[in-house]
Amino acid sequence: MSDSHKSSRFPQGDDRRVAHEETERQTKRLIDRFKTNPQSIFDRYFWLDTDLDYKGGSSLSYYETFKDVLPEGTKLLKDYIEEVLKARWGDAVFADFGGVGSNIAKAFTPGFFKRSFGVALFDERFRPSTEWRTEEMRAADAALNHTVIEGDLRDPDLYEHLRKELQGEKLDLLIERMGKGLEFSPTDTRTVGALLQTWYDLVREDGLMLIQIPIHFNIFIKAWVEEVQKETGGTLEIRYAIGDSDAGTDAQSVLLIHKQPGAPEKLPMLTATEVEELIQHDRKK
Ligand SMILES: C[S@@+](CC[C@H](N)C(=O)[O-])C[C@H]1O[C@@H](n2cnc3c(N)ncnc32)[C@H](O)[C@@H]1O
């Protein structure tokens, strides 16, 4: 990779503003295209409302994406999550960020989660080709107390909306596996750091986060995790796996964060100098 290409991965100043505006334009274009031609969603994504654990079919389950950060021998993401959150049985709440999350809600033991949310740019399940199932899908969401919020995860209003829905509660589980949707994620460390902090704040003590990180940020993950481990003295269980693709069947970059009792209120972040050193180090490679 050329140096000029590498430096454009982490734009600063005006370049940063331009990169954000371009992401904004692309997001708007996708939403407009979907509204006029819902079937066009498949030009872009092939993972939609995917299953938590493999149930057949061609979509990669969430388990496949996160298996490298799960304890050895874990066969089902459902079992792992229900074991970690067992004290919250019947009261637990989860959100799937960057997905409608309806099939995730269906995966858990009935009654384990009392409420759940999916946050996506639009509810891409509802297309002319699936019209015959619309009522059934809405009824299944309602039966599980699952709500899909159409919104942009980069938009502060979305979090306002979600906090209102949560009525003072926090999430027991925040899961995000956007795959190709990560193309709509911010391109700079400052914005992604702030986003991670917002997500961390939404999760209760003893809650769990399973997060896919764009491979664009691979160069920071190890140093950041080491920093978090050093600063939090073991109150935050954090594991990572570095992948080489944001979508497809190759490994993705992922994080597991278990906010154990005593975990800090704020997620430690790398300093601007540390970030710059890692960028410079990467450029020299
Ligand atoms: C490839 S699909 C993955 C869906 C789901 N997570 C799964 O694995 O089946 C990408 C998803 O990211 C969502 N998405 C992309 N950018 C987003 C953003 N800025 N805010 C909210 N959702 C976003 C899209 O609406 C879409 O649901």
Short mmCIF file of N, CA, C and O in Angstrom, two decimals, residues 15-89:
data_model
loop_
_atom_site.label_atom_id
_atom_site.label_comp_id
_atom_site.label_asym_id
_atom_site.label_seq_id
_atom_site.Cartn_x
_atom_site.Cartn_y
_atom_site.Cartn_z
N ASP A 15 -9.43 17.24 5.34
CA ASP A 15 -9.64 15.91 4.73
C ASP A 15 -10.64 15.10 5.55
O ASP A 15 -11.42 14.31 5.02
N ARG A 16 -10.57 15.31 6.88
CA ARG A 16 -11.47 14.58 7.77
C ARG A 16 -12.92 15.02 7.51
O ARG A 16 -13.83 14.19 7.40
N ARG A 17 -13.09 16.32 7.35
CA ARG A 17 -14.44 16.86 7.09
C ARG A 17 -14.96 16.31 5.75
O ARG A 17 -16.09 15.85 5.66
N VAL A 18 -14.06 16.31 4.74
CA VAL A 18 -14.47 15.83 3.41
C VAL A 18 -14.87 14.35 3.50
O VAL A 18 -15.88 13.93 2.93
N ALA A 19 -14.09 13.56 4.24
CA ALA A 19 -14.40 12.12 4.37
C ALA A 19 -15.76 11.92 5.03
O ALA A 19 -16.55 11.07 4.61
N HIS A 20 -16.05 12.72 6.05
CA HIS A 20 -17.35 12.61 6.73
C HIS A 20 -18.48 12.98 5.78
O HIS A 20 -19.53 12.32 5.76
N GLU A 21 -18.27 14.05 4.99
CA GLU A 21 -19.33 14.47 4.06
C GLU A 21 -19.58 13.40 3.00
O GLU A 21 -20.72 13.14 2.62
N GLU A 22 -18.51 12.74 2.57
CA GLU A 22 -18.65 11.70 1.55
C GLU A 22 -19.46 10.51 2.14
O GLU A 22 -20.34 9.97 1.48
N THR A 23 -19.15 10.16 3.39
CA THR A 23 -19.89 9.07 4.04
C THR A 23 -21.37 9.45 4.14
O THR A 23 -22.27 8.63 3.90
N GLU A 24 -21.60 10.70 4.51
CA GLU A 24 -22.98 11.22 4.62
C GLU A 24 -23.71 11.07 3.28
O GLU A 24 -24.84 10.58 3.23
N ARG A 25 -23.02 11.44 2.19
CA ARG A 25 -23.65 11.37 0.85
C ARG A 25 -23.97 9.92 0.50
O ARG A 25 -25.04 9.61 0.02
N GLN A 26 -23.00 9.04 0.77
CA GLN A 26 -23.21 7.61 0.43
C GLN A 26 -24.38 7.03 1.21
O GLN A 26 -25.16 6.25 0.68
N THR A 27 -24.46 7.40 2.50
CA THR A 27 -25.55 6.87 3.34
C THR A 27 -26.89 7.32 2.79
O THR A 27 -27.83 6.54 2.64
N LYS A 28 -26.96 8.61 2.44
CA LYS A 28 -28.20 9.18 1.94
C LYS A 28 -28.59 8.50 0.62
O LYS A 28 -29.74 8.15 0.40
N ARG A 29 -27.56 8.29 -0.25
CA ARG A 29 -27.81 7.65 -1.54
C ARG A 29 -28.39 6.25 -1.33
O ARG A 29 -29.33 5.84 -1.99
N LEU A 30 -27.83 5.51 -0.37
CA LEU A 30 -28.31 4.14 -0.12
C LEU A 30 -29.76 4.17 0.37
O LEU A 30 -30.60 3.39 -0.10
N ILE A 31 -30.04 5.10 1.30
CA ILE A 31 -31.41 5.16 1.84
C ILE A 31 -32.38 5.54 0.72
O ILE A 31 -33.43 4.91 0.56
N ASP A 32 -32.02 6.55 -0.10
CA ASP A 32 -32.91 6.98 -1.20
C ASP A 32 -33.14 5.83 -2.17
O ASP A 32 -34.27 5.59 -2.62
N ARG A 33 -32.04 5.12 -2.48
CA ARG A 33 -32.18 4.02 -3.44
C ARG A 33 -33.08 2.93 -2.89
O ARG A 33 -33.92 2.38 -3.58
N PHE A 34 -32.90 2.64 -1.63
CA PHE A 34 -33.74 1.60 -1.03
C PHE A 34 -35.21 2.00 -1.02
O PHE A 34 -36.08 1.20 -1.31
N LYS A 35 -35.45 3.29 -0.72
CA LYS A 35 -36.86 3.74 -0.65
C LYS A 35 -37.52 3.64 -2.02
O LYS A 35 -38.70 3.31 -2.13
N THR A 36 -36.75 3.94 -3.10
CA THR A 36 -37.37 3.87 -4.42
C THR A 36 -37.36 2.44 -4.99
O THR A 36 -38.25 2.06 -5.74
N ASN A 37 -36.36 1.68 -4.60
CA ASN A 37 -36.28 0.30 -5.11
C ASN A 37 -35.77 -0.62 -4.00
O ASN A 37 -34.58 -0.94 -3.92
N PRO A 38 -36.68 -1.05 -3.11
CA PRO A 38 -36.26 -1.84 -1.95
C PRO A 38 -35.44 -3.09 -2.30
O PRO A 38 -34.58 -3.50 -1.53
N GLN A 39 -35.68 -3.63 -3.49
CA GLN A 39 -34.97 -4.86 -3.85
C GLN A 39 -33.47 -4.59 -4.04
O GLN A 39 -32.65 -5.50 -3.96
N SER A 40 -33.12 -3.29 -4.25
CA SER A 40 -31.72 -2.94 -4.53
C SER A 40 -30.82 -3.18 -3.31
O SER A 40 -29.61 -3.12 -3.42
N ILE A 41 -31.42 -3.46 -2.16
CA ILE A 41 -30.61 -3.70 -0.97
C ILE A 41 -29.61 -4.83 -1.22
O ILE A 41 -28.50 -4.83 -0.71
N PHE A 42 -30.03 -5.80 -2.07
CA PHE A 42 -29.14 -6.94 -2.31
C PHE A 42 -27.93 -6.59 -3.17
O PHE A 42 -26.99 -7.36 -3.27
N ASP A 43 -27.96 -5.40 -3.83
CA ASP A 43 -26.76 -4.99 -4.57
C ASP A 43 -25.65 -4.70 -3.58
O ASP A 43 -24.48 -4.66 -3.92
N ARG A 44 -26.04 -4.44 -2.36
CA ARG A 44 -25.06 -3.97 -1.38
C ARG A 44 -24.78 -5.00 -0.28
O ARG A 44 -23.63 -5.25 0.05
N TYR A 45 -25.85 -5.57 0.29
CA TYR A 45 -25.65 -6.47 1.42
C TYR A 45 -26.17 -7.86 1.12
O TYR A 45 -27.22 -8.01 0.53
N PHE A 46 -25.44 -8.86 1.59
CA PHE A 46 -26.05 -10.18 1.53
C PHE A 46 -26.30 -10.73 2.93
O PHE A 46 -26.92 -11.75 3.08
N TRP A 47 -25.79 -10.04 3.97
CA TRP A 47 -26.16 -10.46 5.32
C TRP A 47 -27.24 -9.52 5.79
O TRP A 47 -27.01 -8.32 5.92
N LEU A 48 -28.41 -10.02 6.03
CA LEU A 48 -29.49 -9.17 6.55
C LEU A 48 -30.26 -9.99 7.59
O LEU A 48 -30.65 -11.12 7.30
N ASP A 49 -30.48 -9.39 8.76
CA ASP A 49 -31.22 -10.08 9.81
C ASP A 49 -30.74 -11.52 9.96
O ASP A 49 -31.52 -12.46 10.03
N THR A 50 -29.44 -11.65 10.05
CA THR A 50 -28.81 -12.98 10.10
C THR A 50 -29.07 -13.66 11.44
O THR A 50 -29.31 -13.01 12.45
N ASP A 51 -28.96 -14.99 11.43
CA ASP A 51 -29.14 -15.75 12.67
C ASP A 51 -27.95 -15.59 13.61
O ASP A 51 -26.82 -15.41 13.16
N LEU A 52 -28.23 -15.72 14.89
CA LEU A 52 -27.18 -15.61 15.90
C LEU A 52 -26.23 -16.82 15.76
O LEU A 52 -25.02 -16.66 15.71
N ASP A 53 -26.80 -17.99 15.73
CA ASP A 53 -26.03 -19.22 15.53
C ASP A 53 -26.49 -19.86 14.23
O ASP A 53 -27.62 -19.65 13.80
N TYR A 54 -25.59 -20.65 13.64
CA TYR A 54 -25.89 -21.21 12.32
C TYR A 54 -27.12 -22.12 12.35
O TYR A 54 -27.23 -23.01 13.18
N LYS A 55 -28.05 -21.80 11.41
CA LYS A 55 -29.26 -22.63 11.34
C LYS A 55 -29.49 -23.15 9.93
O LYS A 55 -30.59 -23.48 9.56
N GLY A 56 -28.42 -23.11 9.13
CA GLY A 56 -28.57 -23.48 7.71
C GLY A 56 -28.63 -22.21 6.88
O GLY A 56 -28.70 -21.11 7.42
N GLY A 57 -28.59 -22.36 5.56
CA GLY A 57 -28.62 -21.18 4.69
C GLY A 57 -27.22 -20.67 4.42
O GLY A 57 -26.23 -21.20 4.95
N SER A 58 -27.12 -19.60 3.62
CA SER A 58 -25.80 -19.17 3.17
C SER A 58 -25.21 -18.01 3.96
O SER A 58 -24.04 -17.71 3.86
N SER A 59 -26.05 -17.35 4.80
CA SER A 59 -25.51 -16.20 5.54
C SER A 59 -24.62 -16.65 6.68
O SER A 59 -24.88 -17.67 7.33
N LEU A 60 -23.59 -15.88 6.93
CA LEU A 60 -22.67 -16.19 8.01
C LEU A 60 -23.30 -15.78 9.34
O LEU A 60 -23.68 -14.63 9.51
N SER A 61 -23.40 -16.71 10.27
CA SER A 61 -24.04 -16.38 11.55
C SER A 61 -23.14 -15.42 12.34
O SER A 61 -21.94 -15.30 12.09
N TYR A 62 -23.73 -14.79 13.34
CA TYR A 62 -22.96 -13.92 14.23
C TYR A 62 -21.89 -14.76 14.95
O TYR A 62 -20.80 -14.29 15.22
N TYR A 63 -22.23 -15.99 15.27
CA TYR A 63 -21.26 -16.88 15.94
C TYR A 63 -19.96 -16.96 15.13
O TYR A 63 -18.87 -16.86 15.68
N GLU A 64 -20.11 -17.14 13.81
CA GLU A 64 -18.92 -17.28 12.95
C GLU A 64 -18.02 -16.06 13.08
O GLU A 64 -16.80 -16.16 13.10
N THR A 65 -18.64 -14.88 13.16
CA THR A 65 -17.86 -13.64 13.26
C THR A 65 -17.17 -13.52 14.62
O THR A 65 -16.04 -13.06 14.70
N PHE A 66 -17.85 -13.97 15.68
CA PHE A 66 -17.31 -13.72 17.04
C PHE A 66 -16.63 -14.94 17.66
O PHE A 66 -16.13 -14.84 18.78
N LYS A 67 -16.60 -16.07 16.96
CA LYS A 67 -16.14 -17.31 17.63
C LYS A 67 -14.71 -17.19 18.20
O LYS A 67 -14.41 -17.77 19.22
N ASP A 68 -13.86 -16.37 17.56
CA ASP A 68 -12.47 -16.28 18.04
C ASP A 68 -12.31 -15.51 19.35
O ASP A 68 -11.23 -15.51 19.94
N VAL A 69 -13.35 -14.82 19.80
CA VAL A 69 -13.23 -14.13 21.10
C VAL A 69 -14.07 -14.84 22.19
O VAL A 69 -14.15 -14.36 23.31
N LEU A 70 -14.67 -15.96 21.82
CA LEU A 70 -15.47 -16.69 22.81
C LEU A 70 -14.57 -17.71 23.53
O LEU A 70 -13.56 -18.15 22.97
N PRO A 71 -14.91 -18.07 24.77
CA PRO A 71 -14.09 -19.07 25.46
C PRO A 71 -14.00 -20.36 24.64
O PRO A 71 -14.95 -20.73 23.95
N GLU A 72 -12.85 -21.01 24.75
CA GLU A 72 -12.63 -22.23 23.97
C GLU A 72 -13.75 -23.23 24.22
O GLU A 72 -14.21 -23.38 25.37
N GLY A 73 -14.18 -23.87 23.19
CA GLY A 73 -15.19 -24.91 23.36
C GLY A 73 -16.62 -24.39 23.24
O GLY A 73 -17.56 -25.17 23.23
N THR A 74 -16.79 -23.04 23.16
CA THR A 74 -18.16 -22.49 23.04
C THR A 74 -18.74 -22.90 21.69
O THR A 74 -18.15 -22.62 20.65
N LYS A 75 -19.90 -23.53 21.75
CA LYS A 75 -20.49 -24.02 20.49
C LYS A 75 -21.60 -23.10 20.00
O LYS A 75 -21.90 -23.05 18.82
N LEU A 76 -22.25 -22.41 20.95
CA LEU A 76 -23.37 -21.54 20.57
C LEU A 76 -23.23 -20.19 21.25
O LEU A 76 -23.02 -20.13 22.47
N LEU A 77 -23.37 -19.13 20.47
CA LEU A 77 -23.33 -17.77 21.03
C LEU A 77 -24.49 -17.59 22.01
O LEU A 77 -24.35 -16.96 23.07
N LYS A 78 -25.62 -18.16 21.68
CA LYS A 78 -26.80 -18.09 22.57
C LYS A 78 -26.44 -18.61 23.97
O LYS A 78 -26.72 -17.95 24.97
N ASP A 79 -25.81 -19.79 24.04
CA ASP A 79 -25.47 -20.38 25.35
C ASP A 79 -24.49 -19.50 26.10
O ASP A 79 -24.62 -19.31 27.31
N TYR A 80 -23.49 -18.99 25.38
CA TYR A 80 -22.49 -18.14 26.04
C TYR A 80 -23.16 -16.90 26.63
O TYR A 80 -22.95 -16.56 27.80
N ILE A 81 -23.98 -16.22 25.84
CA ILE A 81 -24.62 -14.98 26.29
C ILE A 81 -25.54 -15.26 27.48
O ILE A 81 -25.51 -14.56 28.49
N GLU A 82 -26.32 -16.32 27.38
CA GLU A 82 -27.26 -16.62 28.49
C GLU A 82 -26.50 -17.01 29.76
O GLU A 82 -26.96 -16.73 30.87
N GLU A 83 -25.34 -17.62 29.61
CA GLU A 83 -24.54 -17.99 30.81
C GLU A 83 -23.97 -16.72 31.45
O GLU A 83 -24.09 -16.52 32.67
N VAL A 84 -23.38 -15.84 30.63
CA VAL A 84 -22.76 -14.62 31.19
C VAL A 84 -23.83 -13.73 31.85
O VAL A 84 -23.58 -13.12 32.89
N LEU A 85 -25.01 -13.70 31.26
CA LEU A 85 -26.05 -12.78 31.76
C LEU A 85 -27.10 -13.49 32.62
O LEU A 85 -28.17 -12.93 32.86
N LYS A 86 -26.79 -14.69 33.11
CA LYS A 86 -27.84 -15.50 33.75
C LYS A 86 -28.51 -14.80 34.94
O LYS A 86 -29.70 -15.03 35.21
N ALA A 87 -27.77 -13.93 35.63
CA ALA A 87 -28.37 -13.24 36.80
C ALA A 87 -29.49 -12.29 36.35
O ALA A 87 -30.29 -11.85 37.18
N ARG A 88 -29.55 -12.01 35.07
CA ARG A 88 -30.53 -11.04 34.55
C ARG A 88 -31.70 -11.73 33.84
O ARG A 88 -32.47 -11.07 33.14
N TRP A 89 -31.79 -13.00 33.99
CA TRP A 89 -32.86 -13.78 33.32
C TRP A 89 -34.22 -13.09 33.52
O TRP A 89 -34.60 -12.77 34.65
#
